[in-house]
Amino acid sequence: MTRRVWRWLLAALALAPPALFVGLVTAQTVYPFGPHEAVYEVTADSRLTVDLGPIGALVMPSPAPWPVGFLGARVSVGPIPAELASADIPTVATLARDLTEYGQAYLGIDQTLRQAAIGLAADALLRAGIIWSAGLTALVLVLALLGRARRTQLTMWLGRRRVLASGTAVGAAVVGLAVATGLIWSAKPVAEPPAEPLLEGTPLAGAHLTGRLGQL
């Protein structure tokens, strides 16, 4: 019974890292960006990209710390929510409100990203938990379908071939790491455009702007 418990604990621990990694790189959340709705998604290009559609984009180095510095985020800015948008001709008051919210979004981008990061972390943990539970359930079903006799044979076979099993696990880990590294490096841009000098000394230092946003 003790050996069986330890085997299940080891299996559960082995499933945790890949589930957490998949949950992290697929995480997304919805959080306001100024007066707009925005979707935040995790990327692997070491950049933070705020995509404003045809207006352009703001791109800056990822604020993610080591050892997850390869992670970045993409913010897809959507429309203004219906309850904040007015069908009438905008007034000075509504324009002033929107201008204030835009200013808070850009100048207070650290706070915006901090709140969005909390949402991304929660979504990543939720996804990792679902993946981990699904993997553990699949393992239980497979072992149940094998039957007691075949499970015993499999346990004995693995016990006699510990070196082979360990080598296979190490090889799978190396291949997975190589694939993940290749995906990460392939997602990085070949050359970054120069940073916008007018943004030096602001929370957006090191960023560059594209499209009409850059001209503005």
PDB file of C-alpha atoms in Angstrom, residues 78-198:
ATOM      1  CA  GLY A  78     -11.119  46.181 -28.298  1.00  0.00           C
ATOM      2  CA  PRO A  79     -14.056  48.567 -28.425  1.00  0.00           C
ATOM      3  CA  ILE A  80     -15.289  50.806 -25.637  1.00  0.00           C
ATOM      4  CA  PRO A  81     -18.012  49.009 -23.618  1.00  0.00           C
ATOM      5  CA  ALA A  82     -21.572  49.935 -24.515  1.00  0.00           C
ATOM      6  CA  GLU A  83     -22.280  51.376 -21.059  1.00  0.00           C
ATOM      7  CA  LEU A  84     -19.374  53.835 -21.502  1.00  0.00           C
ATOM      8  CA  ALA A  85     -19.958  54.630 -25.173  1.00  0.00           C
ATOM      9  CA  SER A  86     -22.573  57.171 -26.123  1.00  0.00           C
ATOM     10  CA  ALA A  87     -24.618  57.091 -29.316  1.00  0.00           C
ATOM     11  CA  ASP A  88     -24.895  60.876 -29.218  1.00  0.00           C
ATOM     12  CA  ILE A  89     -22.293  63.319 -30.439  1.00  0.00           C
ATOM     13  CA  PRO A  90     -19.433  63.321 -27.890  1.00  0.00           C
ATOM     14  CA  THR A  91     -19.468  66.271 -25.542  1.00  0.00           C
ATOM     15  CA  VAL A  92     -16.522  68.080 -24.028  1.00  0.00           C
ATOM     16  CA  ALA A  93     -17.150  66.198 -20.793  1.00  0.00           C
ATOM     17  CA  THR A  94     -17.071  62.744 -22.433  1.00  0.00           C
ATOM     18  CA  LEU A  95     -13.973  63.621 -24.453  1.00  0.00           C
ATOM     19  CA  ALA A  96     -12.245  64.884 -21.299  1.00  0.00           C
ATOM     20  CA  ARG A  97     -13.175  61.654 -19.493  1.00  0.00           C
ATOM     21  CA  ASP A  98     -11.778  59.508 -22.322  1.00  0.00           C
ATOM     22  CA  LEU A  99      -8.606  61.604 -22.464  1.00  0.00           C
ATOM     23  CA  THR A 100      -8.096  61.158 -18.720  1.00  0.00           C
ATOM     24  CA  GLU A 101      -8.548  57.392 -18.976  1.00  0.00           C
ATOM     25  CA  TYR A 102      -6.108  57.176 -21.899  1.00  0.00           C
ATOM     26  CA  GLY A 103      -3.559  59.119 -19.903  1.00  0.00           C
ATOM     27  CA  GLN A 104      -3.999  56.847 -16.901  1.00  0.00           C
ATOM     28  CA  ALA A 105      -3.664  53.774 -19.134  1.00  0.00           C
ATOM     29  CA  TYR A 106      -0.338  54.862 -20.680  1.00  0.00           C
ATOM     30  CA  LEU A 107       1.267  56.707 -17.793  1.00  0.00           C
ATOM     31  CA  GLY A 108       0.031  54.165 -15.251  1.00  0.00           C
ATOM     32  CA  ILE A 109       0.811  51.161 -17.416  1.00  0.00           C
ATOM     33  CA  ASP A 110       2.697  49.465 -14.560  1.00  0.00           C
ATOM     34  CA  GLN A 111      -0.473  49.324 -12.463  1.00  0.00           C
ATOM     35  CA  THR A 112      -2.498  48.130 -15.448  1.00  0.00           C
ATOM     36  CA  LEU A 113      -0.001  45.357 -16.163  1.00  0.00           C
ATOM     37  CA  ARG A 114       0.156  44.394 -12.508  1.00  0.00           C
ATOM     38  CA  GLN A 115      -3.601  43.878 -12.350  1.00  0.00           C
ATOM     39  CA  ALA A 116      -3.621  42.059 -15.695  1.00  0.00           C
ATOM     40  CA  ALA A 117      -0.764  39.824 -14.499  1.00  0.00           C
ATOM     41  CA  ILE A 118      -2.868  38.777 -11.513  1.00  0.00           C
ATOM     42  CA  GLY A 119      -5.666  37.780 -13.876  1.00  0.00           C
ATOM     43  CA  LEU A 120      -3.223  35.902 -16.135  1.00  0.00           C
ATOM     44  CA  ALA A 121      -1.733  34.047 -13.155  1.00  0.00           C
ATOM     45  CA  ALA A 122      -5.184  33.011 -11.944  1.00  0.00           C
ATOM     46  CA  ASP A 123      -6.136  31.806 -15.430  1.00  0.00           C
ATOM     47  CA  ALA A 124      -2.820  29.935 -15.783  1.00  0.00           C
ATOM     48  CA  LEU A 125      -3.375  28.127 -12.470  1.00  0.00           C
ATOM     49  CA  LEU A 126      -6.938  27.256 -13.464  1.00  0.00           C
ATOM     50  CA  ARG A 127      -5.824  25.879 -16.827  1.00  0.00           C
ATOM     51  CA  ALA A 128      -2.941  23.983 -15.204  1.00  0.00           C
ATOM     52  CA  GLY A 129      -5.328  22.449 -12.672  1.00  0.00           C
ATOM     53  CA  ILE A 130      -7.696  21.323 -15.424  1.00  0.00           C
ATOM     54  CA  ILE A 131      -4.848  19.848 -17.486  1.00  0.00           C
ATOM     55  CA  TRP A 132      -3.331  18.151 -14.420  1.00  0.00           C
ATOM     56  CA  SER A 133      -6.687  16.663 -13.413  1.00  0.00           C
ATOM     57  CA  ALA A 134      -7.360  15.484 -16.974  1.00  0.00           C
ATOM     58  CA  GLY A 135      -3.926  13.868 -17.209  1.00  0.00           C
ATOM     59  CA  LEU A 136      -4.301  12.115 -13.867  1.00  0.00           C
ATOM     60  CA  THR A 137      -7.817  10.943 -14.791  1.00  0.00           C
ATOM     61  CA  ALA A 138      -6.530   9.597 -18.128  1.00  0.00           C
ATOM     62  CA  LEU A 139      -3.769   7.726 -16.295  1.00  0.00           C
ATOM     63  CA  VAL A 140      -6.284   6.189 -13.894  1.00  0.00           C
ATOM     64  CA  LEU A 141      -8.528   5.117 -16.786  1.00  0.00           C
ATOM     65  CA  VAL A 142      -5.631   3.582 -18.712  1.00  0.00           C
ATOM     66  CA  LEU A 143      -4.468   1.607 -15.675  1.00  0.00           C
ATOM     67  CA  ALA A 144      -8.033   0.508 -14.958  1.00  0.00           C
ATOM     68  CA  LEU A 145      -8.434  -0.743 -18.534  1.00  0.00           C
ATOM     69  CA  LEU A 146      -5.164  -2.659 -18.317  1.00  0.00           C
ATOM     70  CA  GLY A 147      -6.425  -4.766 -15.425  1.00  0.00           C
ATOM     71  CA  ARG A 148      -4.643  -5.947 -12.297  1.00  0.00           C
ATOM     72  CA  ALA A 149      -2.580  -8.658 -14.010  1.00  0.00           C
ATOM     73  CA  ARG A 150      -1.194  -6.345 -16.675  1.00  0.00           C
ATOM     74  CA  ARG A 151      -0.530  -3.595 -14.135  1.00  0.00           C
ATOM     75  CA  THR A 152       1.511  -6.073 -12.101  1.00  0.00           C
ATOM     76  CA  GLN A 153       3.442  -7.137 -15.197  1.00  0.00           C
ATOM     77  CA  LEU A 154       4.066  -3.503 -16.130  1.00  0.00           C
ATOM     78  CA  THR A 155       5.312  -2.718 -12.613  1.00  0.00           C
ATOM     79  CA  MET A 156       7.660  -5.704 -12.660  1.00  0.00           C
ATOM     80  CA  TRP A 157       8.915  -4.786 -16.145  1.00  0.00           C
ATOM     81  CA  LEU A 158       9.665  -1.231 -15.090  1.00  0.00           C
ATOM     82  CA  GLY A 159      11.325  -2.485 -11.932  1.00  0.00           C
ATOM     83  CA  ARG A 160      13.696  -4.701 -13.945  1.00  0.00           C
ATOM     84  CA  ARG A 161      14.415  -1.968 -16.435  1.00  0.00           C
ATOM     85  CA  ARG A 162      14.880   1.050 -14.224  1.00  0.00           C
ATOM     86  CA  VAL A 163      17.831   2.231 -16.274  1.00  0.00           C
ATOM     87  CA  LEU A 164      15.787   2.035 -19.478  1.00  0.00           C
ATOM     88  CA  ALA A 165      12.848   3.813 -17.862  1.00  0.00           C
ATOM     89  CA  SER A 166      15.090   6.526 -16.434  1.00  0.00           C
ATOM     90  CA  GLY A 167      16.847   6.983 -19.772  1.00  0.00           C
ATOM     91  CA  THR A 168      13.512   7.271 -21.550  1.00  0.00           C
ATOM     92  CA  ALA A 169      12.299   9.875 -19.054  1.00  0.00           C
ATOM     93  CA  VAL A 170      15.507  11.887 -19.368  1.00  0.00           C
ATOM     94  CA  GLY A 171      15.387  11.649 -23.168  1.00  0.00           C
ATOM     95  CA  ALA A 172      11.763  12.816 -23.219  1.00  0.00           C
ATOM     96  CA  ALA A 173      12.658  15.720 -20.940  1.00  0.00           C
ATOM     97  CA  VAL A 174      15.593  16.726 -23.175  1.00  0.00           C
ATOM     98  CA  VAL A 175      13.456  16.546 -26.315  1.00  0.00           C
ATOM     99  CA  GLY A 176      10.698  18.569 -24.652  1.00  0.00           C
ATOM    100  CA  LEU A 177      13.193  21.180 -23.489  1.00  0.00           C
ATOM    101  CA  ALA A 178      14.733  21.383 -26.966  1.00  0.00           C
ATOM    102  CA  VAL A 179      11.328  21.819 -28.601  1.00  0.00           C
ATOM    103  CA  ALA A 180      10.292  24.458 -26.071  1.00  0.00           C
ATOM    104  CA  THR A 181      13.594  26.301 -26.534  1.00  0.00           C
ATOM    105  CA  GLY A 182      13.209  26.197 -30.310  1.00  0.00           C
ATOM    106  CA  LEU A 183       9.694  27.591 -30.107  1.00  0.00           C
ATOM    107  CA  ILE A 184      10.820  30.357 -27.776  1.00  0.00           C
ATOM    108  CA  TRP A 185      13.773  31.423 -29.922  1.00  0.00           C
ATOM    109  CA  SER A 186      11.822  31.168 -33.155  1.00  0.00           C
ATOM    110  CA  ALA A 187       9.234  33.557 -31.713  1.00  0.00           C
ATOM    111  CA  LYS A 188      11.825  36.241 -30.968  1.00  0.00           C
ATOM    112  CA  PRO A 189      12.223  39.013 -33.536  1.00  0.00           C
ATOM    113  CA  VAL A 190      15.441  39.122 -35.538  1.00  0.00           C
ATOM    114  CA  ALA A 191      16.075  42.796 -34.801  1.00  0.00           C
ATOM    115  CA  GLU A 192      14.234  45.217 -32.574  1.00  0.00           C
ATOM    116  CA  PRO A 193      13.467  48.703 -33.950  1.00  0.00           C
ATOM    117  CA  PRO A 194      15.112  51.547 -32.021  1.00  0.00           C
ATOM    118  CA  ALA A 195      13.327  52.778 -28.928  1.00  0.00           C
ATOM    119  CA  GLU A 196      11.426  56.046 -29.131  1.00  0.00           C
ATOM    120  CA  PRO A 197      13.710  58.703 -27.585  1.00  0.00           C
ATOM    121  CA  LEU A 198      10.752  60.906 -26.595  1.00  0.00           C
TER     122      LEU A 198
END
